[in-house]
Amino acid sequence: QVQLVESGGGLVQAGGSLRLSCAASGRTFGPLAMGWFRQAPGKEREFVALISTSGGAITYADSVKGRFTISRDSAKNTVYLRMNSLKPEDTAVYYCVGANYYTANPKPDYWGQGTQVTVSS
C-alpha cells in the first residue's frame, strides 16, 4: 500500500505561482508513476500531469502545458508540481496520485487527500 500526502496549496493571485509537493510512503520498491489530478467545484475530476518512475517520461493535460512542470525526487519519494501563470480556472482541489503503470491515460491506483489551490482574479 502507498500513502500520499500533499502540501503547498493556498491562495494566489492570477499570474502568480505555486509549488505543490507530494510525499509517498509505504511501499517504496517497484515502479510507481506519480502525478496530479484536480477537481474544480461542480466539475469532474481531471488529469493534470504524470511522471514515470525514472522521470524519463512525462505527460501533461493540454490545459496546463507550458505553465505547469512536474518533477520528482526519487531519493525522497516526492513529486512536485510547479504551477506558473496561474489562472482563475486553475482553482481546484489538487490530488496527488500514484500508478503502478505509466500510461498516457492514467488510471491511478493510489490517491492523496487533496490540497486546495485558489486563484483570485
PDB file of C-alpha atoms in Angstrom:
ATOM      1  CA  GLN A   1       0.000   0.000   0.000  1.00  0.00           C
ATOM      2  CA  VAL A   2       1.118   3.550  -0.740  1.00  0.00           C
ATOM      3  CA  GLN A   3       0.220   6.658   1.235  1.00  0.00           C
ATOM      4  CA  LEU A   4       0.389  10.058  -0.441  1.00  0.00           C
ATOM      5  CA  VAL A   5       0.471  13.364   1.419  1.00  0.00           C
ATOM      6  CA  GLU A   6       0.205  16.662  -0.426  1.00  0.00           C
ATOM      7  CA  SER A   7       1.343  20.114   0.680  1.00  0.00           C
ATOM      8  CA  GLY A   8       1.797  23.560  -0.815  1.00  0.00           C
ATOM      9  CA  GLY A   9      -1.706  24.615  -1.769  1.00  0.00           C
ATOM     10  CA  GLY A  10      -3.071  28.046  -0.995  1.00  0.00           C
ATOM     11  CA  LEU A  11      -4.428  31.310  -2.334  1.00  0.00           C
ATOM     12  CA  VAL A  12      -2.622  33.164  -5.106  1.00  0.00           C
ATOM     13  CA  GLN A  13      -3.463  35.968  -7.496  1.00  0.00           C
ATOM     14  CA  ALA A  14      -3.868  35.341 -11.198  1.00  0.00           C
ATOM     15  CA  GLY A  15      -0.487  35.261 -12.902  1.00  0.00           C
ATOM     16  CA  GLY A  16       1.210  34.017  -9.756  1.00  0.00           C
ATOM     17  CA  SER A  17       2.943  30.741  -8.968  1.00  0.00           C
ATOM     18  CA  LEU A  18       2.682  27.888  -6.503  1.00  0.00           C
ATOM     19  CA  ARG A  19       4.550  24.653  -5.964  1.00  0.00           C
ATOM     20  CA  LEU A  20       2.787  21.548  -4.743  1.00  0.00           C
ATOM     21  CA  SER A  21       4.642  18.673  -3.138  1.00  0.00           C
ATOM     22  CA  CYS A  22       3.588  15.097  -2.517  1.00  0.00           C
ATOM     23  CA  ALA A  23       5.474  12.625  -0.373  1.00  0.00           C
ATOM     24  CA  ALA A  24       4.910   8.909  -0.842  1.00  0.00           C
ATOM     25  CA  SER A  25       5.347   6.384   1.943  1.00  0.00           C
ATOM     26  CA  GLY A  26       4.598   2.745   2.484  1.00  0.00           C
ATOM     27  CA  ARG A  27       5.627   0.618  -0.491  1.00  0.00           C
ATOM     28  CA  THR A  28       8.860   2.190  -1.733  1.00  0.00           C
ATOM     29  CA  PHE A  29      10.020  -0.554  -4.090  1.00  0.00           C
ATOM     30  CA  GLY A  30       8.902  -1.323  -7.603  1.00  0.00           C
ATOM     31  CA  PRO A  31       7.643   1.048 -10.274  1.00  0.00           C
ATOM     32  CA  LEU A  32       5.376   3.895  -9.230  1.00  0.00           C
ATOM     33  CA  ALA A  33       4.429   6.622 -11.631  1.00  0.00           C
ATOM     34  CA  MET A  34       3.280   9.723  -9.777  1.00  0.00           C
ATOM     35  CA  GLY A  35       1.255  12.703 -10.775  1.00  0.00           C
ATOM     36  CA  TRP A  36      -1.644  15.042 -10.200  1.00  0.00           C
ATOM     37  CA  PHE A  37      -5.352  15.263 -10.863  1.00  0.00           C
ATOM     38  CA  ARG A  38      -7.639  18.138  -9.944  1.00  0.00           C
ATOM     39  CA  GLN A  39     -11.308  18.762  -9.324  1.00  0.00           C
ATOM     40  CA  ALA A  40     -12.922  22.158  -9.637  1.00  0.00           C
ATOM     41  CA  PRO A  41     -16.246  22.966  -7.979  1.00  0.00           C
ATOM     42  CA  GLY A  42     -19.110  21.411  -9.906  1.00  0.00           C
ATOM     43  CA  LYS A  43     -16.804  19.639 -12.336  1.00  0.00           C
ATOM     44  CA  GLU A  44     -15.461  16.143 -12.761  1.00  0.00           C
ATOM     45  CA  ARG A  45     -12.000  15.214 -11.607  1.00  0.00           C
ATOM     46  CA  GLU A  46      -9.477  15.690 -14.429  1.00  0.00           C
ATOM     47  CA  PHE A  47      -5.930  14.650 -15.200  1.00  0.00           C
ATOM     48  CA  VAL A  48      -3.184  17.277 -14.837  1.00  0.00           C
ATOM     49  CA  ALA A  49       0.242  15.625 -15.163  1.00  0.00           C
ATOM     50  CA  LEU A  50       2.065  12.324 -14.705  1.00  0.00           C
ATOM     51  CA  ILE A  51       5.736  11.401 -14.444  1.00  0.00           C
ATOM     52  CA  SER A  52       7.194   7.927 -14.809  1.00  0.00           C
ATOM     53  CA  THR A  53       9.183   6.121 -12.146  1.00  0.00           C
ATOM     54  CA  SER A  54      12.510   7.128 -13.705  1.00  0.00           C
ATOM     55  CA  GLY A  55      11.346  10.631 -14.560  1.00  0.00           C
ATOM     56  CA  GLY A  56      12.131   9.989 -18.203  1.00  0.00           C
ATOM     57  CA  ALA A  57       8.529  10.170 -19.403  1.00  0.00           C
ATOM     58  CA  ILE A  58       6.067  12.965 -18.649  1.00  0.00           C
ATOM     59  CA  THR A  59       2.526  13.709 -19.794  1.00  0.00           C
ATOM     60  CA  TYR A  60       0.551  16.930 -19.309  1.00  0.00           C
ATOM     61  CA  ALA A  61      -3.031  17.906 -19.890  1.00  0.00           C
ATOM     62  CA  ASP A  62      -3.324  20.380 -22.756  1.00  0.00           C
ATOM     63  CA  SER A  63      -4.777  22.977 -20.394  1.00  0.00           C
ATOM     64  CA  VAL A  64      -1.555  23.195 -18.348  1.00  0.00           C
ATOM     65  CA  LYS A  65       1.155  22.605 -20.962  1.00  0.00           C
ATOM     66  CA  GLY A  66       3.763  25.341 -20.914  1.00  0.00           C
ATOM     67  CA  ARG A  67       2.617  26.595 -17.497  1.00  0.00           C
ATOM     68  CA  PHE A  68       2.975  23.615 -15.149  1.00  0.00           C
ATOM     69  CA  THR A  69       6.079  21.496 -14.610  1.00  0.00           C
ATOM     70  CA  ILE A  70       6.099  18.121 -12.895  1.00  0.00           C
ATOM     71  CA  SER A  71       9.259  16.661 -11.405  1.00  0.00           C
ATOM     72  CA  ARG A  72      10.263  14.039  -8.865  1.00  0.00           C
ATOM     73  CA  ASP A  73      12.987  13.293  -6.377  1.00  0.00           C
ATOM     74  CA  SER A  74      13.156   9.523  -6.208  1.00  0.00           C
ATOM     75  CA  ALA A  75      15.525   9.557  -3.240  1.00  0.00           C
ATOM     76  CA  LYS A  76      12.831  11.383  -1.259  1.00  0.00           C
ATOM     77  CA  ASN A  77       9.864   9.574  -2.859  1.00  0.00           C
ATOM     78  CA  THR A  78       8.461  13.008  -3.594  1.00  0.00           C
ATOM     79  CA  VAL A  79       6.793  14.518  -6.648  1.00  0.00           C
ATOM     80  CA  TYR A  80       6.406  18.239  -7.285  1.00  0.00           C
ATOM     81  CA  LEU A  81       4.126  20.359  -9.430  1.00  0.00           C
ATOM     82  CA  ARG A  82       5.370  23.818 -10.224  1.00  0.00           C
ATOM     83  CA  MET A  83       2.468  25.960 -11.399  1.00  0.00           C
ATOM     84  CA  ASN A  84       3.217  29.257 -13.155  1.00  0.00           C
ATOM     85  CA  SER A  85       0.969  31.823 -14.815  1.00  0.00           C
ATOM     86  CA  LEU A  86      -1.960  30.610 -12.754  1.00  0.00           C
ATOM     87  CA  LYS A  87      -5.482  31.414 -13.935  1.00  0.00           C
ATOM     88  CA  PRO A  88      -8.754  31.527 -12.015  1.00  0.00           C
ATOM     89  CA  GLU A  89      -9.817  28.410 -13.909  1.00  0.00           C
ATOM     90  CA  ASP A  90      -6.947  26.536 -12.248  1.00  0.00           C
ATOM     91  CA  THR A  91      -8.841  26.825  -8.961  1.00  0.00           C
ATOM     92  CA  ALA A  92      -9.462  23.281  -7.740  1.00  0.00           C
ATOM     93  CA  VAL A  93      -8.582  20.653  -5.201  1.00  0.00           C
ATOM     94  CA  TYR A  94      -5.368  19.062  -6.424  1.00  0.00           C
ATOM     95  CA  TYR A  95      -4.864  15.381  -5.742  1.00  0.00           C
ATOM     96  CA  CYS A  96      -1.549  13.567  -5.775  1.00  0.00           C
ATOM     97  CA  VAL A  97      -1.802  10.146  -7.407  1.00  0.00           C
ATOM     98  CA  GLY A  98       0.303   7.039  -7.766  1.00  0.00           C
ATOM     99  CA  ALA A  99       0.003   4.487 -10.533  1.00  0.00           C
ATOM    100  CA  ASN A 100       1.629   1.086 -10.849  1.00  0.00           C
ATOM    101  CA  TYR A 101       1.999   1.693 -14.580  1.00  0.00           C
ATOM    102  CA  TYR A 102       2.839   4.820 -16.545  1.00  0.00           C
ATOM    103  CA  THR A 103       0.388   5.453 -19.380  1.00  0.00           C
ATOM    104  CA  ALA A 104      -0.768   8.460 -21.353  1.00  0.00           C
ATOM    105  CA  ASN A 105      -4.264   7.867 -19.977  1.00  0.00           C
ATOM    106  CA  PRO A 106      -3.522   7.169 -16.318  1.00  0.00           C
ATOM    107  CA  LYS A 107      -5.871   5.332 -14.023  1.00  0.00           C
ATOM    108  CA  PRO A 108      -4.344   5.860 -10.594  1.00  0.00           C
ATOM    109  CA  ASP A 109      -4.077   3.123  -8.024  1.00  0.00           C
ATOM    110  CA  TYR A 110      -3.482   5.497  -5.102  1.00  0.00           C
ATOM    111  CA  TRP A 111      -4.847   8.920  -4.167  1.00  0.00           C
ATOM    112  CA  GLY A 112      -3.864  11.580  -1.675  1.00  0.00           C
ATOM    113  CA  GLN A 113      -6.362  13.577   0.357  1.00  0.00           C
ATOM    114  CA  GLY A 114      -6.051  16.673  -1.807  1.00  0.00           C
ATOM    115  CA  THR A 115      -4.883  20.241  -1.332  1.00  0.00           C
ATOM    116  CA  GLN A 116      -6.864  23.353  -2.236  1.00  0.00           C
ATOM    117  CA  VAL A 117      -5.500  25.799  -4.794  1.00  0.00           C
ATOM    118  CA  THR A 118      -7.432  29.037  -5.216  1.00  0.00           C
ATOM    119  CA  VAL A 119      -6.530  31.604  -7.873  1.00  0.00           C
ATOM    120  CA  SER A 120      -8.126  35.011  -7.482  1.00  0.00           C
ATOM    121  CA  SER A 121      -8.756  37.297 -10.426  1.00  0.00           C
TER     122      SER A 121
END
